[in-house]
């Protein structure tokens, strides 16, 4: 079970300056403050760095709305980024190498601690990083599938979400239960494997079509070559000369 260790935010919503939050200890951490001070923006930042793509869930109209838009005294910024560090408490120890966090092929290996970063520029460009290395959104989603932090996240529940879950369709509740049971990643892998197999079947069908067409062309060329050899053989025959007297 992964635990949140550190969150670093800059340029995200109300966090104009670089802000670092550290979560130490084994108990419950609470963030308190008056209305409008940005408490909800912290949970939004965590959802966003985990790959949230729904602008509505982030309480905006466009994805660029998460970038600090400026105030009367502060200018807008051109980039928002959030970095989150999580640890596996079962294996994490300062100075002791461990290897418990499972990462897929192509993702960096890590020792009980993992750091993910998401950046968004006003130009619309965005990038993801895992332990400082460029990654894809799918890499991050696959990394946290089955932990409650995947696309069907139940680890972050906002106000009114519980009632929404209870009143939702059985299919929607099933998705949350499957995420909690840890089988979402296997179903996703199955779906990706089936898509690859379907793509391979289509490619194979195209190869057969090309092979059939090439075979027809080869047969036609063979016939033309045979006629050419026959013609050459006929022209190369020496004509008979009449006997001399």
mmCIF file of C-alpha atoms in Angstrom:
data_model
loop_
_atom_site.group_PDB
_atom_site.id
_atom_site.type_symbol
_atom_site.label_atom_id
_atom_site.label_comp_id
_atom_site.label_asym_id
_atom_site.label_seq_id
_atom_site.Cartn_x
_atom_site.Cartn_y
_atom_site.Cartn_z
ATOM 1 C CA UNK A 1 0.000 0.000 0.000
ATOM 2 C CA UNK A 2 1.509 3.283 -1.116
ATOM 3 C CA UNK A 3 1.569 6.299 1.167
ATOM 4 C CA UNK A 4 1.760 9.949 0.252
ATOM 5 C CA UNK A 5 5.060 11.530 1.304
ATOM 6 C CA UNK A 6 5.329 14.877 -0.459
ATOM 7 C CA UNK A 7 3.432 17.133 -2.850
ATOM 8 C CA UNK A 8 5.079 20.058 -4.624
ATOM 9 C CA UNK A 9 2.893 22.560 -6.478
ATOM 10 C CA UNK A 10 3.666 25.658 -8.514
ATOM 11 C CA UNK A 11 1.473 27.627 -10.893
ATOM 12 C CA UNK A 12 -1.481 25.318 -10.274
ATOM 13 C CA UNK A 13 -4.721 27.203 -9.618
ATOM 14 C CA UNK A 14 -4.192 29.381 -6.529
ATOM 15 C CA UNK A 15 -0.605 28.181 -5.927
ATOM 16 C CA UNK A 16 1.347 30.860 -7.761
ATOM 17 C CA UNK A 17 4.585 30.334 -5.840
ATOM 18 C CA UNK A 18 6.302 27.027 -5.266
ATOM 19 C CA UNK A 19 4.580 25.271 -2.365
ATOM 20 C CA UNK A 20 5.732 22.037 -0.773
ATOM 21 C CA UNK A 21 3.577 19.878 1.474
ATOM 22 C CA UNK A 22 5.150 17.055 3.472
ATOM 23 C CA UNK A 23 3.092 14.303 5.051
ATOM 24 C CA UNK A 24 5.067 12.728 7.862
ATOM 25 C CA UNK A 25 4.050 10.140 10.419
ATOM 26 C CA UNK A 26 1.602 7.270 10.318
ATOM 27 C CA UNK A 27 -1.588 9.046 11.358
ATOM 28 C CA UNK A 28 -4.185 11.129 9.561
ATOM 29 C CA UNK A 29 -3.227 14.484 8.044
ATOM 30 C CA UNK A 30 -5.858 17.220 7.974
ATOM 31 C CA UNK A 31 -5.743 20.477 6.038
ATOM 32 C CA UNK A 32 -7.811 23.212 7.631
ATOM 33 C CA UNK A 33 -8.463 26.785 6.634
ATOM 34 C CA UNK A 34 -11.180 29.314 5.821
ATOM 35 C CA UNK A 35 -13.346 29.125 2.737
ATOM 36 C CA UNK A 36 -11.541 30.055 -0.434
ATOM 37 C CA UNK A 37 -8.015 29.459 0.857
ATOM 38 C CA UNK A 38 -7.323 26.627 -1.600
ATOM 39 C CA UNK A 39 -7.935 23.431 0.386
ATOM 40 C CA UNK A 40 -9.791 21.769 -2.483
ATOM 41 C CA UNK A 41 -7.026 22.784 -4.876
ATOM 42 C CA UNK A 42 -4.681 20.390 -3.079
ATOM 43 C CA UNK A 43 -6.904 17.386 -3.804
ATOM 44 C CA UNK A 44 -7.352 18.699 -7.352
ATOM 45 C CA UNK A 45 -3.576 18.845 -7.711
ATOM 46 C CA UNK A 46 -3.251 15.221 -6.583
ATOM 47 C CA UNK A 47 -5.978 14.080 -8.986
ATOM 48 C CA UNK A 48 -4.406 16.108 -11.791
ATOM 49 C CA UNK A 49 -0.891 14.710 -11.378
ATOM 50 C CA UNK A 50 -2.374 11.200 -11.377
ATOM 51 C CA UNK A 51 -3.652 11.831 -14.890
ATOM 52 C CA UNK A 52 -7.158 13.255 -14.428
ATOM 53 C CA UNK A 53 -8.475 14.272 -17.865
ATOM 54 C CA UNK A 54 -11.949 15.485 -16.906
ATOM 55 C CA UNK A 55 -11.969 19.273 -16.735
ATOM 56 C CA UNK A 56 -15.336 19.120 -14.975
ATOM 57 C CA UNK A 57 -13.819 17.040 -12.160
ATOM 58 C CA UNK A 58 -11.161 19.735 -11.779
ATOM 59 C CA UNK A 59 -13.879 22.406 -11.567
ATOM 60 C CA UNK A 60 -12.928 24.181 -14.759
ATOM 61 C CA UNK A 61 -14.093 24.731 -18.322
ATOM 62 C CA UNK A 62 -10.746 24.199 -20.067
ATOM 63 C CA UNK A 63 -7.609 22.380 -19.006
ATOM 64 C CA UNK A 64 -5.714 25.695 -19.177
ATOM 65 C CA UNK A 65 -7.888 26.896 -16.277
ATOM 66 C CA UNK A 66 -5.660 24.974 -13.849
ATOM 67 C CA UNK A 67 -2.792 27.397 -14.618
ATOM 68 C CA UNK A 68 -2.599 30.393 -12.272
ATOM 69 C CA UNK A 69 -4.465 33.171 -14.087
ATOM 70 C CA UNK A 70 -3.085 36.066 -12.081
ATOM 71 C CA UNK A 71 -4.596 38.590 -9.673
ATOM 72 C CA UNK A 72 -4.604 42.330 -9.283
ATOM 73 C CA UNK A 73 -1.092 42.177 -7.800
ATOM 74 C CA UNK A 74 0.324 39.047 -9.476
ATOM 75 C CA UNK A 75 0.892 38.334 -13.142
ATOM 76 C CA UNK A 76 -0.321 35.095 -14.748
ATOM 77 C CA UNK A 77 2.208 32.297 -15.090
ATOM 78 C CA UNK A 78 2.912 30.277 -18.198
ATOM 79 C CA UNK A 79 3.159 26.823 -16.680
ATOM 80 C CA UNK A 80 1.634 24.701 -13.931
ATOM 81 C CA UNK A 81 3.310 21.675 -12.487
ATOM 82 C CA UNK A 82 2.640 19.231 -9.679
ATOM 83 C CA UNK A 83 5.107 16.684 -8.319
ATOM 84 C CA UNK A 84 3.979 13.920 -5.986
ATOM 85 C CA UNK A 85 6.202 11.486 -4.112
ATOM 86 C CA UNK A 86 4.821 8.233 -2.746
ATOM 87 C CA UNK A 87 6.515 5.466 -0.787
ATOM 88 C CA UNK A 88 5.870 1.840 0.025
ATOM 89 C CA UNK A 89 6.184 1.775 3.844
ATOM 90 C CA UNK A 90 6.787 -1.981 3.866
ATOM 91 C CA UNK A 91 10.100 -1.640 2.083
ATOM 92 C CA UNK A 92 11.061 2.008 2.272
ATOM 93 C CA UNK A 93 13.945 2.837 4.553
ATOM 94 C CA UNK A 94 16.452 5.646 4.309
ATOM 95 C CA UNK A 95 19.656 4.419 2.688
ATOM 96 C CA UNK A 96 18.482 0.830 2.244
ATOM 97 C CA UNK A 97 17.769 -0.269 -1.313
ATOM 98 C CA UNK A 98 14.487 -2.083 -1.736
ATOM 99 C CA UNK A 99 12.562 -3.218 -4.750
ATOM 100 C CA UNK A 100 8.873 -3.619 -4.099
ATOM 101 C CA UNK A 101 7.112 -1.062 -6.281
ATOM 102 C CA UNK A 102 6.235 -2.858 -9.502
ATOM 103 C CA UNK A 103 6.796 -0.911 -12.688
ATOM 104 C CA UNK A 104 6.030 -2.016 -16.225
ATOM 105 C CA UNK A 105 8.509 -2.428 -19.038
ATOM 106 C CA UNK A 106 9.818 0.914 -20.214
ATOM 107 C CA UNK A 107 9.297 2.585 -16.836
ATOM 108 C CA UNK A 108 12.225 3.340 -14.525
ATOM 109 C CA UNK A 109 13.044 0.978 -11.693
ATOM 110 C CA UNK A 110 12.805 2.464 -8.213
ATOM 111 C CA UNK A 111 13.516 1.440 -4.655
ATOM 112 C CA UNK A 112 10.394 1.777 -2.555
ATOM 113 C CA UNK A 113 9.835 5.425 -3.560
ATOM 114 C CA UNK A 114 8.345 6.855 -6.718
ATOM 115 C CA UNK A 115 7.924 10.442 -7.917
ATOM 116 C CA UNK A 116 5.538 11.500 -10.668
ATOM 117 C CA UNK A 117 5.305 14.937 -12.253
ATOM 118 C CA UNK A 118 2.836 16.560 -14.616
ATOM 119 C CA UNK A 119 3.402 19.873 -16.390
ATOM 120 C CA UNK A 120 1.051 21.945 -18.492
ATOM 121 C CA UNK A 121 1.961 25.020 -20.553
ATOM 122 C CA UNK A 122 -0.366 27.720 -21.793
ATOM 123 C CA UNK A 123 0.521 26.709 -25.323
ATOM 124 C CA UNK A 124 -1.369 23.470 -24.647
ATOM 125 C CA UNK A 125 1.721 21.273 -24.445
ATOM 126 C CA UNK A 126 1.942 18.904 -21.508
ATOM 127 C CA UNK A 127 4.369 16.312 -20.248
ATOM 128 C CA UNK A 128 4.529 13.553 -17.666
ATOM 129 C CA UNK A 129 7.566 12.319 -15.795
ATOM 130 C CA UNK A 130 8.217 9.274 -13.627
ATOM 131 C CA UNK A 131 11.254 9.715 -11.380
ATOM 132 C CA UNK A 132 12.375 12.605 -13.585
ATOM 133 C CA UNK A 133 12.171 10.624 -16.824
ATOM 134 C CA UNK A 134 9.655 11.372 -19.602
ATOM 135 C CA UNK A 135 6.668 9.040 -19.539
ATOM 136 C CA UNK A 136 3.242 8.614 -21.063
ATOM 137 C CA UNK A 137 -0.132 9.113 -19.435
ATOM 138 C CA UNK A 138 -0.768 5.395 -19.911
ATOM 139 C CA UNK A 139 2.424 4.582 -17.978
ATOM 140 C CA UNK A 140 1.168 6.534 -14.962
ATOM 141 C CA UNK A 141 -2.318 5.054 -15.171
ATOM 142 C CA UNK A 142 -0.948 1.515 -15.403
ATOM 143 C CA UNK A 143 1.411 2.186 -12.512
ATOM 144 C CA UNK A 144 -1.441 3.010 -10.133
ATOM 145 C CA UNK A 145 -4.092 0.635 -11.423
ATOM 146 C CA UNK A 146 -5.463 -1.546 -8.643
ATOM 147 C CA UNK A 147 -4.286 0.845 -5.917
ATOM 148 C CA UNK A 148 -7.392 3.038 -5.848
ATOM 149 C CA UNK A 149 -5.523 5.795 -7.672
ATOM 150 C CA UNK A 150 -6.309 4.576 -11.170
ATOM 151 C CA UNK A 151 -8.769 6.065 -13.669
ATOM 152 C CA UNK A 152 -11.706 4.756 -11.582
ATOM 153 C CA UNK A 153 -10.265 6.255 -8.421
ATOM 154 C CA UNK A 154 -11.972 5.678 -5.107
ATOM 155 C CA UNK A 155 -9.090 6.945 -2.941
ATOM 156 C CA UNK A 156 -10.121 10.560 -3.593
ATOM 157 C CA UNK A 157 -13.786 11.115 -2.798
ATOM 158 C CA UNK A 158 -15.093 14.656 -2.832
ATOM 159 C CA UNK A 159 -18.221 16.003 -1.207
ATOM 160 C CA UNK A 160 -21.333 14.266 -2.514
ATOM 161 C CA UNK A 161 -19.349 11.508 -4.219
ATOM 162 C CA UNK A 162 -20.556 8.758 -1.862
ATOM 163 C CA UNK A 163 -24.194 9.554 -2.565
ATOM 164 C CA UNK A 164 -23.396 9.654 -6.270
ATOM 165 C CA UNK A 165 -21.805 6.210 -6.068
ATOM 166 C CA UNK A 166 -24.751 4.728 -4.181
ATOM 167 C CA UNK A 167 -27.258 6.139 -6.662
ATOM 168 C CA UNK A 168 -25.228 5.341 -9.782
ATOM 169 C CA UNK A 169 -25.834 2.536 -12.235
ATOM 170 C CA UNK A 170 -24.725 -1.006 -11.345
ATOM 171 C CA UNK A 171 -22.092 -0.870 -14.107
ATOM 172 C CA UNK A 172 -20.528 2.235 -12.540
ATOM 173 C CA UNK A 173 -20.486 0.678 -9.073
ATOM 174 C CA UNK A 174 -18.965 -2.468 -10.535
ATOM 175 C CA UNK A 175 -16.068 -0.433 -11.960
ATOM 176 C CA UNK A 176 -15.276 0.930 -8.492
ATOM 177 C CA UNK A 177 -15.526 -2.531 -6.901
ATOM 178 C CA UNK A 178 -13.216 -3.979 -9.564
ATOM 179 C CA UNK A 179 -10.709 -1.195 -8.925
ATOM 180 C CA UNK A 180 -10.823 -1.942 -5.190
ATOM 181 C CA UNK A 181 -10.378 -5.677 -5.883
ATOM 182 C CA UNK A 182 -7.293 -4.940 -7.970
ATOM 183 C CA UNK A 183 -8.488 -6.545 -11.204
ATOM 184 C CA UNK A 184 -8.849 -3.375 -13.261
ATOM 185 C CA UNK A 185 -5.262 -3.541 -14.490
ATOM 186 C CA UNK A 186 -5.724 -7.127 -15.671
ATOM 187 C CA UNK A 187 -8.913 -6.244 -17.564
ATOM 188 C CA UNK A 188 -7.115 -3.274 -19.121
ATOM 189 C CA UNK A 189 -4.214 -5.488 -20.175
ATOM 190 C CA UNK A 190 -6.676 -7.986 -21.614
ATOM 191 C CA UNK A 191 -8.415 -5.232 -23.587
ATOM 192 C CA UNK A 192 -5.081 -3.932 -24.910
ATOM 193 C CA UNK A 193 -3.965 -7.454 -25.833
ATOM 194 C CA UNK A 194 -7.231 -8.082 -27.689
ATOM 195 C CA UNK A 195 -6.813 -4.772 -29.539
ATOM 196 C CA UNK A 196 -3.268 -5.759 -30.543
ATOM 197 C CA UNK A 197 -4.494 -9.172 -31.724
ATOM 198 C CA UNK A 198 -7.235 -7.531 -33.775
ATOM 199 C CA UNK A 199 -4.671 -5.177 -35.296
ATOM 200 C CA UNK A 200 -2.404 -8.146 -36.064
ATOM 201 C CA UNK A 201 -5.324 -9.961 -37.768
ATOM 202 C CA UNK A 202 -6.029 -6.925 -39.939
ATOM 203 C CA UNK A 203 -2.343 -6.607 -40.844
ATOM 204 C CA UNK A 204 -2.230 -10.319 -41.692
ATOM 205 C CA UNK A 205 -5.293 -9.965 -43.907
ATOM 206 C CA UNK A 206 -3.597 -7.091 -45.746
ATOM 207 C CA UNK A 207 -0.445 -9.201 -46.122
ATOM 208 C CA UNK A 208 -2.509 -12.025 -47.671
ATOM 209 C CA UNK A 209 -4.121 -9.558 -50.096
ATOM 210 C CA UNK A 210 -0.706 -8.190 -51.081
ATOM 211 C CA UNK A 211 0.682 -11.738 -51.420
ATOM 212 C CA UNK A 212 -2.212 -12.733 -53.676
ATOM 213 C CA UNK A 213 -1.711 -9.679 -55.868
ATOM 214 C CA UNK A 214 2.059 -10.231 -56.063
ATOM 215 C CA UNK A 215 1.490 -13.915 -56.901
ATOM 216 C CA UNK A 216 -0.753 -12.923 -59.847
ATOM 217 C CA UNK A 217 1.895 -10.480 -61.055
ATOM 218 C CA UNK A 218 4.637 -13.121 -60.727
ATOM 219 C CA UNK A 219 2.600 -15.650 -62.730
ATOM 220 C CA UNK A 220 1.972 -13.043 -65.414
ATOM 221 C CA UNK A 221 5.678 -12.204 -65.567
ATOM 222 C CA UNK A 222 6.553 -15.917 -65.786
ATOM 223 C CA UNK A 223 4.259 -16.313 -68.808
ATOM 224 C CA UNK A 224 5.726 -13.232 -70.449
ATOM 225 C CA UNK A 225 9.244 -14.519 -69.797
ATOM 226 C CA UNK A 226 8.367 -17.895 -71.329
ATOM 227 C CA UNK A 227 6.947 -16.283 -74.480
ATOM 228 C CA UNK A 228 10.059 -14.098 -74.689
ATOM 229 C CA UNK A 229 12.361 -17.160 -74.502
ATOM 230 C CA UNK A 230 10.313 -18.970 -77.162
ATOM 231 C CA UNK A 231 10.480 -15.943 -79.455
ATOM 232 C CA UNK A 232 14.226 -15.579 -78.974
ATOM 233 C CA UNK A 233 14.707 -19.302 -79.655
ATOM 234 C CA UNK A 234 12.732 -19.047 -82.892
ATOM 235 C CA UNK A 235 14.702 -16.055 -84.164
ATOM 236 C CA UNK A 236 18.012 -17.658 -83.269
ATOM 237 C CA UNK A 237 17.436 -20.713 -85.550
ATOM 238 C CA UNK A 238 19.848 -20.557 -88.546
ATOM 239 C CA UNK A 239 17.920 -20.617 -91.876
ATOM 240 C CA UNK A 240 18.719 -23.401 -94.398
ATOM 241 C CA UNK A 241 20.787 -22.371 -97.395
ATOM 242 C CA UNK A 242 20.304 -23.968 -100.805
ATOM 243 C CA UNK A 243 23.086 -26.372 -101.888
ATOM 244 C CA UNK A 244 25.787 -24.919 -104.127
ATOM 245 C CA UNK A 245 26.022 -26.164 -107.690
#
